Short mmCIF file of C-alpha atoms and ligand atoms in Angstrom, two decimals:
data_model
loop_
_atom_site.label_atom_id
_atom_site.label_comp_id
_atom_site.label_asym_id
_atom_site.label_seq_id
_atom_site.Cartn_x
_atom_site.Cartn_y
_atom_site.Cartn_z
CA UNK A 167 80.78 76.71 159.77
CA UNK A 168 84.48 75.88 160.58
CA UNK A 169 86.58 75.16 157.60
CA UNK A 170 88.34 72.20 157.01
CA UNK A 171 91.96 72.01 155.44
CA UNK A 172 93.13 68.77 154.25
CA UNK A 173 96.78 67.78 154.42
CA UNK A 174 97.96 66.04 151.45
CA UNK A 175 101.90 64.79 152.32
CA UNK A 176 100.51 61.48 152.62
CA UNK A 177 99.39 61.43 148.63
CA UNK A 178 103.19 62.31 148.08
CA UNK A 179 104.16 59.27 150.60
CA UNK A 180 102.25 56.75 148.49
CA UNK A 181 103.75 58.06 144.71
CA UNK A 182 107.11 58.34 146.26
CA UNK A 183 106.69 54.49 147.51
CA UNK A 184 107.11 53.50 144.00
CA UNK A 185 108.95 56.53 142.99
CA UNK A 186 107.03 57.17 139.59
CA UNK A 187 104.37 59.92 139.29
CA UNK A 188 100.78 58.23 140.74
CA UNK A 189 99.04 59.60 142.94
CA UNK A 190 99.72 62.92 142.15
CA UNK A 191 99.41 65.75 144.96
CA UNK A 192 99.21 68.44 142.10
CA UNK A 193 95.93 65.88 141.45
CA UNK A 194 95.40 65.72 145.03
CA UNK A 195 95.19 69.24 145.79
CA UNK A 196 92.38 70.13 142.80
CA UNK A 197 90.53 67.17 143.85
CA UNK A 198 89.92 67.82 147.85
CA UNK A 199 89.09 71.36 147.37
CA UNK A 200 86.50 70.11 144.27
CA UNK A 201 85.11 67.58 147.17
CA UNK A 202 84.77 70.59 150.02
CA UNK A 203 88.16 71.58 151.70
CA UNK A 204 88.28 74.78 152.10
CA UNK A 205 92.16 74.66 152.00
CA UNK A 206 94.80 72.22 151.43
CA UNK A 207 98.01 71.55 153.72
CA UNK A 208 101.71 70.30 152.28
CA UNK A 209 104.69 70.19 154.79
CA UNK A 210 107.98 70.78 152.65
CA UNK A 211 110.12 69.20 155.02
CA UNK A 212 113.45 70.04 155.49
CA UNK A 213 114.62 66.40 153.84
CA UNK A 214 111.40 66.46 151.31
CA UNK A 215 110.32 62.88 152.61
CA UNK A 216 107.36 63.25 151.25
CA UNK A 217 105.91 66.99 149.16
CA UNK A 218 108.93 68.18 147.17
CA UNK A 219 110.16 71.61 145.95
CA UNK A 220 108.32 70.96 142.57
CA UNK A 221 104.97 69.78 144.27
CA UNK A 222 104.88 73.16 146.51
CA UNK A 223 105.53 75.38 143.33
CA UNK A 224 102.98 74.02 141.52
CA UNK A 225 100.16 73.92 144.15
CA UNK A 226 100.60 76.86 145.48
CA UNK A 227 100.28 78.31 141.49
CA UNK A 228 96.58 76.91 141.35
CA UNK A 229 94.10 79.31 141.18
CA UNK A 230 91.22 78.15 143.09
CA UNK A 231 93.31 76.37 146.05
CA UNK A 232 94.31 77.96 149.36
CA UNK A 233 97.33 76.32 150.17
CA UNK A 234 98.41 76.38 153.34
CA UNK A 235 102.06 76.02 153.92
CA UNK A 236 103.87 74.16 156.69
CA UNK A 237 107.55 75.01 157.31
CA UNK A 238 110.38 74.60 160.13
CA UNK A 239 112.12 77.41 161.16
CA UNK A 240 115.10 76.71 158.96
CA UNK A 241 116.56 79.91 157.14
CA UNK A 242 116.82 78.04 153.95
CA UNK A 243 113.07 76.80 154.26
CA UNK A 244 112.13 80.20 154.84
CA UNK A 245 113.40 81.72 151.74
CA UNK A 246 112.31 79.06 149.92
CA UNK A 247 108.70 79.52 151.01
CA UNK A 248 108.48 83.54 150.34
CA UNK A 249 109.71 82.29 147.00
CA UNK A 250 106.96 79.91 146.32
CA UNK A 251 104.07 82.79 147.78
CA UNK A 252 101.56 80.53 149.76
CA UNK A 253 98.26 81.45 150.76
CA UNK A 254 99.16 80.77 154.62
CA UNK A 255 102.00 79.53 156.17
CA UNK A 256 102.49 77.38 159.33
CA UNK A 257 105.38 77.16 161.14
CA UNK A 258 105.94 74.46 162.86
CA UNK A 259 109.05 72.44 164.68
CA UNK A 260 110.97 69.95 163.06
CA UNK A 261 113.06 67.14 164.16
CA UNK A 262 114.87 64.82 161.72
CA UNK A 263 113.77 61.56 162.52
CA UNK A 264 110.69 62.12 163.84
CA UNK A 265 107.79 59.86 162.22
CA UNK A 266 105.29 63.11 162.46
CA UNK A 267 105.38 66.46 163.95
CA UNK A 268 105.50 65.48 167.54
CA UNK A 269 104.54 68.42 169.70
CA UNK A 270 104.28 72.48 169.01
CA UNK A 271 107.69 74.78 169.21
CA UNK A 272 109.00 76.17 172.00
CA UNK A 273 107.52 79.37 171.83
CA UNK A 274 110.11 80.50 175.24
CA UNK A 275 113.30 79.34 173.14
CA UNK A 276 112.55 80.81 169.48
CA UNK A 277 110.42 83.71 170.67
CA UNK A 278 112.68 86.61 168.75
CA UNK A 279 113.58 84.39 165.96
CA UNK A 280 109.87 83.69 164.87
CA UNK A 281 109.11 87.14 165.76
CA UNK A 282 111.53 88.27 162.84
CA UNK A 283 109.72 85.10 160.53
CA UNK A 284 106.53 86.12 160.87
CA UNK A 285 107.47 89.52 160.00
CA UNK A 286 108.96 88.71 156.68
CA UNK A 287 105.92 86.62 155.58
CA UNK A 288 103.41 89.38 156.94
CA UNK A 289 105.03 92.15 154.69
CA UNK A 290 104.49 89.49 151.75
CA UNK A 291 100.79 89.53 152.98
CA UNK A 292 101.12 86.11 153.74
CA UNK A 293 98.79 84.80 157.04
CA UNK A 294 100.90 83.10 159.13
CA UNK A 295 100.17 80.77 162.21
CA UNK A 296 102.42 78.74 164.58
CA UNK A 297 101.92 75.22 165.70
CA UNK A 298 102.03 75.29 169.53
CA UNK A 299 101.26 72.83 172.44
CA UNK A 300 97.84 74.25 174.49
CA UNK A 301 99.42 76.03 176.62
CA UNK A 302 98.26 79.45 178.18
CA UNK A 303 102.05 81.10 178.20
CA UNK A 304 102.16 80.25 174.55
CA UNK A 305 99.08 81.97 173.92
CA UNK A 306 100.54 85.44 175.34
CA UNK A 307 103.56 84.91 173.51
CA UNK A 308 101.92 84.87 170.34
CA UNK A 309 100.12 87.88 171.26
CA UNK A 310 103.57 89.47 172.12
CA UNK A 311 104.94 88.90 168.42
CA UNK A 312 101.63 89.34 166.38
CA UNK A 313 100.72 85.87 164.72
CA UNK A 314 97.79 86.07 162.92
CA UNK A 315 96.80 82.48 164.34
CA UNK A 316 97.60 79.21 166.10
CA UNK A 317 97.15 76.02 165.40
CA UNK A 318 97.04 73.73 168.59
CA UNK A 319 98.56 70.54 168.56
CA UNK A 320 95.80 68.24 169.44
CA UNK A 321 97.94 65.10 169.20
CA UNK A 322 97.71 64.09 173.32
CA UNK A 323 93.82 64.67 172.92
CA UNK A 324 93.64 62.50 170.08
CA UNK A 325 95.91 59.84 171.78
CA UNK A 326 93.87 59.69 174.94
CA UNK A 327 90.64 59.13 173.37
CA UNK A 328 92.06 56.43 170.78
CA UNK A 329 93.28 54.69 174.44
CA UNK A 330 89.82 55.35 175.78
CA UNK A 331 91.36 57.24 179.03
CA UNK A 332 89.82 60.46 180.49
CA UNK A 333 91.00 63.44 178.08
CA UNK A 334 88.54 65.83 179.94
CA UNK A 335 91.74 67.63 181.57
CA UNK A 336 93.47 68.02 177.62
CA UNK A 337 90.25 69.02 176.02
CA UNK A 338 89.80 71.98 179.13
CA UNK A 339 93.44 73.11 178.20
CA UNK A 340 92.66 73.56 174.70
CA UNK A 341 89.71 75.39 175.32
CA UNK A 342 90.60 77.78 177.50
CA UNK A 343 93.63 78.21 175.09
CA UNK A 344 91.22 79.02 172.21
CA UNK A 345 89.35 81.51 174.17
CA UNK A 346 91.93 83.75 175.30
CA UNK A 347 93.49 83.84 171.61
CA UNK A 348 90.29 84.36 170.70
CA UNK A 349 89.57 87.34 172.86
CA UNK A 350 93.82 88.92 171.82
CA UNK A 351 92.40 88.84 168.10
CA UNK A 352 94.16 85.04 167.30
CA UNK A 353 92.60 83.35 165.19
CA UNK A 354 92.27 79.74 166.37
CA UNK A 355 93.77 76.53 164.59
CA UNK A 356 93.38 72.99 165.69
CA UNK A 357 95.44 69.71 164.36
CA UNK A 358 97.10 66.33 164.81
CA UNK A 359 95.94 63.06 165.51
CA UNK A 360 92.36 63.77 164.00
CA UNK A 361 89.83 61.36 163.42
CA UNK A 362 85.96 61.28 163.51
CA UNK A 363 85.61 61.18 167.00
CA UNK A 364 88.24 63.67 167.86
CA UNK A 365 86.70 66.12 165.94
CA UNK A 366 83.40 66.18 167.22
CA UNK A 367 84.81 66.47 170.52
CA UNK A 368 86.93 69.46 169.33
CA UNK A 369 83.60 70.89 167.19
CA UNK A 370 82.15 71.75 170.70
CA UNK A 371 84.60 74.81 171.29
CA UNK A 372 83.31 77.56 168.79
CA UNK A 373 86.39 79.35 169.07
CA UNK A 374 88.23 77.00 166.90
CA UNK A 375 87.65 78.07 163.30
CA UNK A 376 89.64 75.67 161.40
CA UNK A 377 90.87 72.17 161.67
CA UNK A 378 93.68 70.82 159.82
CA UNK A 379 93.57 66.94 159.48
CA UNK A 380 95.91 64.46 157.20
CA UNK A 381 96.58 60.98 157.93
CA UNK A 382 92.89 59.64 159.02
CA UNK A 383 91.61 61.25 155.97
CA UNK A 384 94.05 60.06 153.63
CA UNK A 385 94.01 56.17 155.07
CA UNK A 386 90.00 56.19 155.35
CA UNK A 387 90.09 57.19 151.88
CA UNK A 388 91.42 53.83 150.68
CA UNK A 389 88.09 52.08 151.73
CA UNK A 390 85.56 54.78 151.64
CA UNK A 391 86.98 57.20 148.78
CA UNK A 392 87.96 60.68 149.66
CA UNK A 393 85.00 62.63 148.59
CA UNK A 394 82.90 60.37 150.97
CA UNK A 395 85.62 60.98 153.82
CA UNK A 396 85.46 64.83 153.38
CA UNK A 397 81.51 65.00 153.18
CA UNK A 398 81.58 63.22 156.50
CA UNK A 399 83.85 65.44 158.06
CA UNK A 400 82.26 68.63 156.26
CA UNK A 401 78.58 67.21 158.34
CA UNK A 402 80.78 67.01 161.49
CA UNK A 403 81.59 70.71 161.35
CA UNK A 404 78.14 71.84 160.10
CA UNK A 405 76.63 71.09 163.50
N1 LIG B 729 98.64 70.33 161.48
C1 LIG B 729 99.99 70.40 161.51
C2 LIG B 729 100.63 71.70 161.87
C3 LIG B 729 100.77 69.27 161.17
O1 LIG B 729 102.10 69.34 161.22
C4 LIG B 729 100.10 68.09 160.77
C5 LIG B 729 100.89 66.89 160.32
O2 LIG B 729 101.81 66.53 161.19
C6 LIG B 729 98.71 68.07 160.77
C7 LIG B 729 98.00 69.22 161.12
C8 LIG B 729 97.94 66.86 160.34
O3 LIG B 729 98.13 65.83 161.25
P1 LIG B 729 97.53 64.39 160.93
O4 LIG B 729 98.21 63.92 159.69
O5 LIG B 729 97.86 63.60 162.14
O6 LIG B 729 96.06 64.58 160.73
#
Protein backbone atom coordinates (compact mmCIF):
# COMPACT_ATOMS: atom_id res chain seq x y z
CA UNK A 1 0.00 0.00 0.00
CA UNK A 2 1.40 3.56 -0.60
CA UNK A 3 1.95 5.54 2.50
CA UNK A 4 0.48 8.62 3.24
CA UNK A 5 2.34 11.64 4.99
CA UNK A 6 0.31 14.35 6.32
CA UNK A 7 1.54 17.93 6.35
CA UNK A 8 0.74 19.73 9.42
CA UNK A 9 1.93 23.73 8.77
CA UNK A 10 -1.59 24.45 8.48
CA UNK A 11 -2.30 23.34 12.41
CA UNK A 12 0.56 25.95 13.13
CA UNK A 13 -1.39 28.60 10.73
CA UNK A 14 -4.57 28.32 12.80
CA UNK A 15 -2.69 28.62 16.61
CA UNK A 16 -0.55 31.32 15.24
CA UNK A 17 -3.95 33.20 14.05
CA UNK A 18 -4.57 33.91 17.60
CA UNK A 19 -1.05 33.67 18.63
CA UNK A 20 -1.63 31.54 21.91
CA UNK A 21 -0.85 27.80 22.02
CA UNK A 22 -4.25 25.86 20.43
CA UNK A 23 -4.07 23.77 18.11
CA UNK A 24 -0.95 22.43 18.86
CA UNK A 25 1.24 20.73 15.97
CA UNK A 26 3.33 18.90 18.76
CA UNK A 27 -0.64 17.59 19.30
CA UNK A 28 -1.04 17.44 15.70
CA UNK A 29 1.77 15.33 14.86
CA UNK A 30 0.89 12.35 17.68
CA UNK A 31 -2.58 12.54 16.60
CA UNK A 32 -2.34 11.89 12.56
CA UNK A 33 0.11 9.18 12.93
CA UNK A 34 -2.41 7.59 15.92
CA UNK A 35 -5.26 8.01 13.00
CA UNK A 36 -2.93 6.20 10.08
CA UNK A 37 -0.19 8.53 8.55
CA UNK A 38 2.53 6.85 8.08
CA UNK A 39 4.61 10.13 8.38
CA UNK A 40 4.08 13.64 9.14
CA UNK A 41 5.35 16.79 7.04
CA UNK A 42 6.37 20.47 8.69
CA UNK A 43 7.98 23.13 6.33
CA UNK A 44 10.30 25.40 8.62
CA UNK A 45 10.22 28.18 6.40
CA UNK A 46 12.79 30.49 6.09
CA UNK A 47 10.42 33.40 7.87
CA UNK A 48 8.64 30.57 10.23
CA UNK A 49 5.08 31.77 8.96
CA UNK A 50 3.71 29.04 10.15
CA UNK A 51 5.96 25.63 12.08
CA UNK A 52 8.63 27.34 14.20
CA UNK A 53 12.14 26.37 15.40
CA UNK A 54 10.53 25.03 18.70
CA UNK A 55 7.70 23.02 16.86
CA UNK A 56 10.46 21.18 14.54
CA UNK A 57 12.63 20.29 17.70
CA UNK A 58 10.05 18.84 19.41
CA UNK A 59 8.41 16.71 16.65
CA UNK A 60 11.11 15.50 15.27
CA UNK A 61 12.09 14.21 19.21
CA UNK A 62 8.84 11.93 19.19
CA UNK A 63 9.44 8.52 19.19
CA UNK A 64 6.87 6.90 17.16
CA UNK A 65 6.61 9.79 14.35
CA UNK A 66 8.53 9.90 11.06
CA UNK A 67 8.87 13.36 10.44
CA UNK A 68 9.56 14.39 7.33
CA UNK A 69 11.32 17.64 6.94
CA UNK A 70 10.83 20.33 4.31
CA UNK A 71 13.60 22.93 3.85
CA UNK A 72 14.89 25.64 1.19
CA UNK A 73 18.20 25.56 0.19
CA UNK A 74 19.27 28.29 2.56
CA UNK A 75 22.72 27.60 4.38
CA UNK A 76 21.29 28.69 7.62
CA UNK A 77 18.15 26.31 7.14
CA UNK A 78 20.45 23.66 6.44
CA UNK A 79 22.38 23.69 9.57
CA UNK A 80 19.55 24.17 11.39
CA UNK A 81 17.92 21.00 10.11
CA UNK A 82 21.11 18.53 10.68
CA UNK A 83 20.74 20.06 14.10
CA UNK A 84 17.21 19.08 14.69
CA UNK A 85 17.98 15.16 13.02
CA UNK A 86 14.72 14.47 10.97
CA UNK A 87 13.64 11.28 9.78
CA UNK A 88 13.63 12.62 5.99
CA UNK A 89 14.22 15.74 4.61
CA UNK A 90 12.74 17.52 1.53
CA UNK A 91 14.20 20.13 -0.13
CA UNK A 92 12.31 22.21 -1.76
CA UNK A 93 12.40 26.01 -3.37
CA UNK A 94 11.40 28.90 -1.60
CA UNK A 95 10.26 32.27 -2.52
CA UNK A 96 9.34 34.93 0.04
CA UNK A 97 6.03 35.90 -0.73
CA UNK A 98 4.77 33.11 -2.22
CA UNK A 99 1.25 31.89 -0.70
CA UNK A 100 2.54 28.02 -1.14
CA UNK A 101 5.38 26.30 -2.69
CA UNK A 102 4.68 27.14 -6.25
CA UNK A 103 6.59 24.81 -8.52
CA UNK A 104 9.79 22.28 -7.94
CA UNK A 105 13.61 23.81 -8.01
CA UNK A 106 15.53 24.26 -10.77
CA UNK A 107 17.34 21.24 -10.74
CA UNK A 108 19.77 22.93 -14.04
CA UNK A 109 20.58 26.10 -11.75
CA UNK A 110 21.34 24.45 -8.17
CA UNK A 111 22.55 21.14 -9.53
CA UNK A 112 26.20 21.27 -7.56
CA UNK A 113 24.84 23.10 -4.68
CA UNK A 114 22.17 20.38 -3.77
CA UNK A 115 24.61 17.86 -4.77
CA UNK A 116 26.87 19.06 -1.75
CA UNK A 117 23.21 19.23 0.53
CA UNK A 118 22.26 16.03 0.00
CA UNK A 119 25.58 14.86 0.84
CA UNK A 120 25.72 16.36 4.25
CA UNK A 121 22.28 14.96 5.24
CA UNK A 122 23.17 11.42 3.70
CA UNK A 123 26.34 11.08 5.97
CA UNK A 124 23.81 11.97 8.93
CA UNK A 125 21.77 8.95 7.52
CA UNK A 126 19.13 11.19 6.85
CA UNK A 127 16.78 10.18 3.46
CA UNK A 128 16.58 12.99 1.53
CA UNK A 129 14.27 13.86 -1.54
CA UNK A 130 13.88 16.99 -3.75
CA UNK A 131 10.71 18.61 -4.81
CA UNK A 132 10.86 18.87 -8.64
CA UNK A 133 8.43 19.78 -11.53
CA UNK A 134 7.70 16.27 -13.78
CA UNK A 135 10.08 16.69 -15.86
CA UNK A 136 12.27 13.90 -17.56
CA UNK A 137 15.77 16.09 -17.42
CA UNK A 138 15.09 16.47 -13.75
CA UNK A 139 14.77 12.93 -13.31
CA UNK A 140 18.48 12.26 -14.73
CA UNK A 141 19.72 14.95 -12.74
CA UNK A 142 18.73 13.45 -9.66
CA UNK A 143 20.23 10.32 -10.73
CA UNK A 144 23.48 12.32 -11.45
CA UNK A 145 23.74 13.58 -7.67
CA UNK A 146 22.23 10.49 -5.81
CA UNK A 147 18.83 11.58 -4.13
CA UNK A 148 17.32 8.96 -2.49
CA UNK A 149 13.82 10.23 -3.87
CA UNK A 150 11.58 12.83 -5.52
CA UNK A 151 8.68 14.21 -4.77
CA UNK A 152 6.76 15.57 -7.91
CA UNK A 153 4.97 18.62 -7.74
CA UNK A 154 1.53 17.68 -8.70
CA UNK A 155 0.13 21.20 -8.29
CA UNK A 156 -0.79 21.80 -12.39
CA UNK A 157 -2.50 18.24 -12.20
CA UNK A 158 -4.43 19.16 -9.33
CA UNK A 159 -5.34 22.62 -10.85
CA UNK A 160 -6.58 21.19 -14.11
CA UNK A 161 -8.87 18.75 -12.69
CA UNK A 162 -10.33 21.30 -9.97
CA UNK A 163 -11.04 23.48 -13.53
CA UNK A 164 -12.43 20.32 -15.05
CA UNK A 165 -9.97 20.71 -18.26
CA UNK A 166 -8.15 17.71 -19.86
CA UNK A 167 -5.05 16.89 -17.46
CA UNK A 168 -4.44 13.61 -19.50
CA UNK A 169 -1.13 15.34 -21.00
CA UNK A 170 0.12 16.32 -16.98
CA UNK A 171 -0.88 13.01 -15.58
CA UNK A 172 1.35 11.16 -18.77
CA UNK A 173 4.32 13.48 -17.68
CA UNK A 174 4.22 12.39 -14.23
CA UNK A 175 4.09 8.96 -15.05
CA UNK A 176 6.58 8.47 -17.23
CA UNK A 177 8.61 10.60 -14.67
CA UNK A 178 7.90 8.00 -11.94
CA UNK A 179 8.93 5.16 -14.04
CA UNK A 180 12.25 6.10 -15.09
CA UNK A 181 13.16 7.13 -11.33
CA UNK A 182 11.78 4.15 -10.60
CA UNK A 183 13.86 2.01 -12.85
CA UNK A 184 17.55 4.57 -11.64
CA UNK A 185 16.64 3.24 -8.00
CA UNK A 186 14.48 6.78 -7.02
CA UNK A 187 12.18 6.33 -4.96
CA UNK A 188 9.03 8.14 -6.07
CA UNK A 189 7.19 11.09 -4.14
CA UNK A 190 4.06 12.82 -5.19
CA UNK A 191 2.49 16.28 -3.68
CA UNK A 192 0.63 19.57 -3.97
CA UNK A 193 -2.72 20.50 -4.66
CA UNK A 194 -4.16 17.05 -3.35
CA UNK A 195 -7.58 16.29 -2.85
CA UNK A 196 -9.82 13.14 -3.12
CA UNK A 197 -10.06 13.10 -6.63
CA UNK A 198 -6.52 13.92 -7.41
CA UNK A 199 -5.37 11.17 -5.62
CA UNK A 200 -7.16 8.48 -7.07
CA UNK A 201 -6.10 9.66 -10.30
CA UNK A 202 -2.45 9.67 -9.07
CA UNK A 203 -3.15 6.00 -7.14
CA UNK A 204 -3.22 4.51 -10.73
CA UNK A 205 0.69 4.85 -11.26
CA UNK A 206 2.21 2.10 -8.89
CA UNK A 207 5.43 3.65 -9.05
CA UNK A 208 4.49 6.37 -6.74
CA UNK A 209 5.02 5.10 -3.21
CA UNK A 210 4.14 7.99 -1.15
CA UNK A 211 1.93 10.98 -1.28
CA UNK A 212 2.38 13.96 0.74
CA UNK A 213 -0.90 16.03 1.15
CA UNK A 214 -1.67 19.23 3.61
CA UNK A 215 -4.16 21.77 2.99
CA UNK A 216 -7.33 19.54 1.74
CA UNK A 217 -6.75 17.41 4.68
CA UNK A 218 -6.38 19.97 7.18
CA UNK A 219 -9.61 22.20 5.82
CA UNK A 220 -11.84 18.89 5.33
CA UNK A 221 -11.00 18.22 8.79
CA UNK A 222 -13.05 21.14 10.12
CA UNK A 223 -16.35 19.43 8.94
CA UNK A 224 -15.55 15.82 8.84
CA UNK A 225 -12.78 15.48 11.72
CA UNK A 226 -9.34 14.38 10.81
CA UNK A 227 -9.40 10.78 11.69
CA UNK A 228 -12.42 10.44 9.26
CA UNK A 229 -10.36 12.50 6.53
CA UNK A 230 -7.27 10.19 6.88
CA UNK A 231 -9.35 6.82 6.87
CA UNK A 232 -10.74 8.05 3.61
CA UNK A 233 -7.62 8.77 2.12
CA UNK A 234 -5.89 5.56 3.76
CA UNK A 235 -9.12 3.43 1.53
CA UNK A 236 -8.01 5.53 -1.50
CA UNK A 237 -4.49 4.12 -1.40
CA UNK A 238 -5.52 0.57 -0.35
CA UNK A 239 -6.94 -0.07 -3.81
N1 LIG B 1 4.77 18.42 -0.66
C1 LIG B 1 5.59 19.50 -0.62
C2 LIG B 1 7.03 19.31 -0.97
C3 LIG B 1 5.09 20.76 -0.22
O1 LIG B 1 5.90 21.82 -0.20
C4 LIG B 1 3.73 20.85 0.18
C5 LIG B 1 3.18 22.14 0.69
O2 LIG B 1 3.41 23.16 -0.13
C6 LIG B 1 2.94 19.71 0.10
C7 LIG B 1 3.49 18.50 -0.31
C8 LIG B 1 1.50 19.73 0.52
O3 LIG B 1 0.76 20.51 -0.36
P1 LIG B 1 -0.78 20.81 -0.03
O4 LIG B 1 -0.79 21.57 1.25
O5 LIG B 1 -1.23 21.59 -1.21
O6 LIG B 1 -1.45 19.48 0.09
Amino acid sequence: MKRLGINIDHVATLRNARGESHPDPLYAAKFVTKCGADSVTIHLREDRRHINDIDAKKICKLDKVLVNLEISMNSEIVKTALNIEPDFICVVPEKRKEVTTEGGLNLVLYKNDLKKIIEKFKKNKIRTSLFINPSIKDIRICKEINVDCVEIHTGKLSNLVKSKKNYLNEFNKIKACSVLANHLGIEVHAGHGLDYETTKILNAIDEIKEFNIGHFIIGESVFWGINKVIKSFKKILKN
